[in-house]
Amino acid sequence: QVQLQESGPGLVKPSQTLSLTCTVSGGSITTNNYNWRWIRQPPGKGLEWMATIGYSGSTYYSPSLKSRTSISRDTSKNQFTLQLTSVTPVDTAVYYCSGAEGIYWGQGTQVTVSS
């Protein structure tokens, strides 16, 4: 019953900031013991975990992306957001949001970084 939906731009120019929102329906992002994640998959590569926000609001980041990544939430809207700064073509990927230790996944959204 829980569903996740990513939203945001499909095309971002180099050096800009990418902002994606995950809207959760059918469940609360503050549910005890649930955490919520952003994961991406570049073309031809595997899944890469980017960031997690816990049900209490604690945040965790991939060491390779920490300097450019921010995850936040809006509990009133049951949403959480990814911001990735200073993007380059290397950041081109399908971006997914996921929750409850991987039980729930969004369908993914393609983001292309190009001028």
Coordinates of C-alpha atoms in Angstrom, one line a residue:
Q1 CA 0.0 0.0 0.0
V2 CA 2.9 2.3 0.6
Q3 CA 4.0 4.0 -2.6
L4 CA 6.9 6.3 -3.4
Q5 CA 7.0 8.8 -6.3
E6 CA 10.1 10.7 -7.4
S7 CA 9.7 14.2 -9.0
G8 CA 12.1 16.7 -10.3
P9 CA 13.9 17.9 -13.5
G10 CA 14.9 15.5 -16.1
L11 CA 17.7 17.7 -17.4
V12 CA 20.2 19.7 -15.4
K13 CA 23.0 21.8 -16.7
P14 CA 26.6 21.3 -15.4
S15 CA 27.5 23.1 -12.2
Q16 CA 23.8 23.5 -11.2
T17 CA 22.1 21.9 -8.3
L18 CA 19.8 18.9 -8.7
S19 CA 16.8 18.8 -6.5
L20 CA 14.6 15.8 -6.4
T21 CA 11.5 15.1 -4.2
C22 CA 10.1 11.8 -3.1
T23 CA 6.5 11.8 -2.1
V24 CA 5.4 8.9 0.1
S25 CA 1.7 7.8 0.3
G26 CA 0.1 5.1 2.3
G27 CA 2.5 5.4 5.1
S28 CA 4.4 8.0 7.2
I29 CA 8.0 8.8 6.8
T30 CA 8.2 9.1 10.6
T31 CA 7.1 5.5 11.2
N32 CA 9.4 4.0 13.8
N33 CA 12.3 2.0 12.5
Y34 CA 11.8 3.1 8.9
N35 CA 14.4 5.0 7.0
W36 CA 14.3 6.6 3.6
R37 CA 17.0 6.6 1.0
W38 CA 18.1 8.0 -2.3
I39 CA 19.9 5.6 -4.6
R40 CA 21.0 6.1 -8.2
Q41 CA 22.1 3.9 -11.1
P42 CA 24.3 5.4 -13.8
P43 CA 24.0 3.9 -17.3
G44 CA 25.7 0.5 -17.4
K45 CA 26.5 0.5 -13.7
G46 CA 25.1 -0.8 -10.5
L47 CA 23.0 0.8 -7.8
E48 CA 24.8 3.5 -5.8
W49 CA 23.5 4.5 -2.4
M50 CA 23.6 8.2 -1.9
A51 CA 21.9 9.3 1.3
T52 CA 19.5 8.2 4.0
I53 CA 17.2 10.0 6.4
G54 CA 15.9 8.2 9.4
Y55 CA 12.5 8.3 10.9
S56 CA 13.7 10.6 13.6
G57 CA 15.4 12.9 11.0
S58 CA 19.0 11.7 11.3
T59 CA 21.0 11.8 8.1
Y60 CA 23.7 9.6 6.6
Y61 CA 25.7 10.1 3.4
S62 CA 27.9 8.1 1.0
P63 CA 31.5 9.2 1.7
S64 CA 32.0 9.7 -2.0
L65 CA 29.1 12.1 -2.3
K66 CA 28.9 13.7 1.1
S67 CA 30.5 17.0 0.1
R68 CA 27.8 17.6 -2.5
T69 CA 24.7 15.9 -1.1
S70 CA 22.0 16.9 1.2
I71 CA 18.9 15.0 2.3
S72 CA 16.0 16.6 4.1
R73 CA 12.3 16.0 4.8
D74 CA 9.0 17.8 5.2
T75 CA 6.9 15.7 7.5
S76 CA 3.8 17.8 7.0
K77 CA 3.9 16.8 3.3
N78 CA 5.3 13.3 3.9
Q79 CA 8.1 14.1 1.5
F80 CA 11.9 13.9 1.5
T81 CA 14.3 15.7 -0.8
L82 CA 17.7 15.2 -2.4
Q83 CA 19.9 18.0 -3.3
L84 CA 23.1 17.4 -5.3
T85 CA 25.3 20.4 -6.0
S86 CA 27.8 21.1 -8.7
V87 CA 26.6 18.4 -11.0
T88 CA 28.6 17.1 -13.9
P89 CA 27.7 14.6 -16.7
V90 CA 29.0 11.8 -14.3
D91 CA 25.9 12.4 -12.3
T92 CA 23.7 11.3 -15.2
A93 CA 21.7 8.4 -13.8
V94 CA 18.3 7.0 -12.9
Y95 CA 17.5 8.2 -9.4
Y96 CA 15.4 6.2 -7.0
C97 CA 13.9 6.8 -3.6
S98 CA 13.4 3.9 -1.4
G99 CA 12.1 3.2 2.1
A100 CA 11.6 0.7 4.9
E101 CA 15.0 -1.0 4.4
G102 CA 14.3 -1.5 0.7
I103 CA 10.8 -2.8 1.0
Y104 CA 9.4 0.1 -1.0
W105 CA 10.8 1.7 -4.2
G106 CA 9.8 4.5 -6.5
Q107 CA 9.8 3.8 -10.2
G108 CA 12.9 5.9 -10.7
T109 CA 13.4 9.2 -12.6
Q110 CA 16.0 9.8 -15.3
V111 CA 18.2 12.7 -14.7
T112 CA 20.6 13.8 -17.5
V113 CA 23.3 16.4 -16.9
S114 CA 24.1 18.2 -20.1
S115 CA 24.5 21.7 -21.4

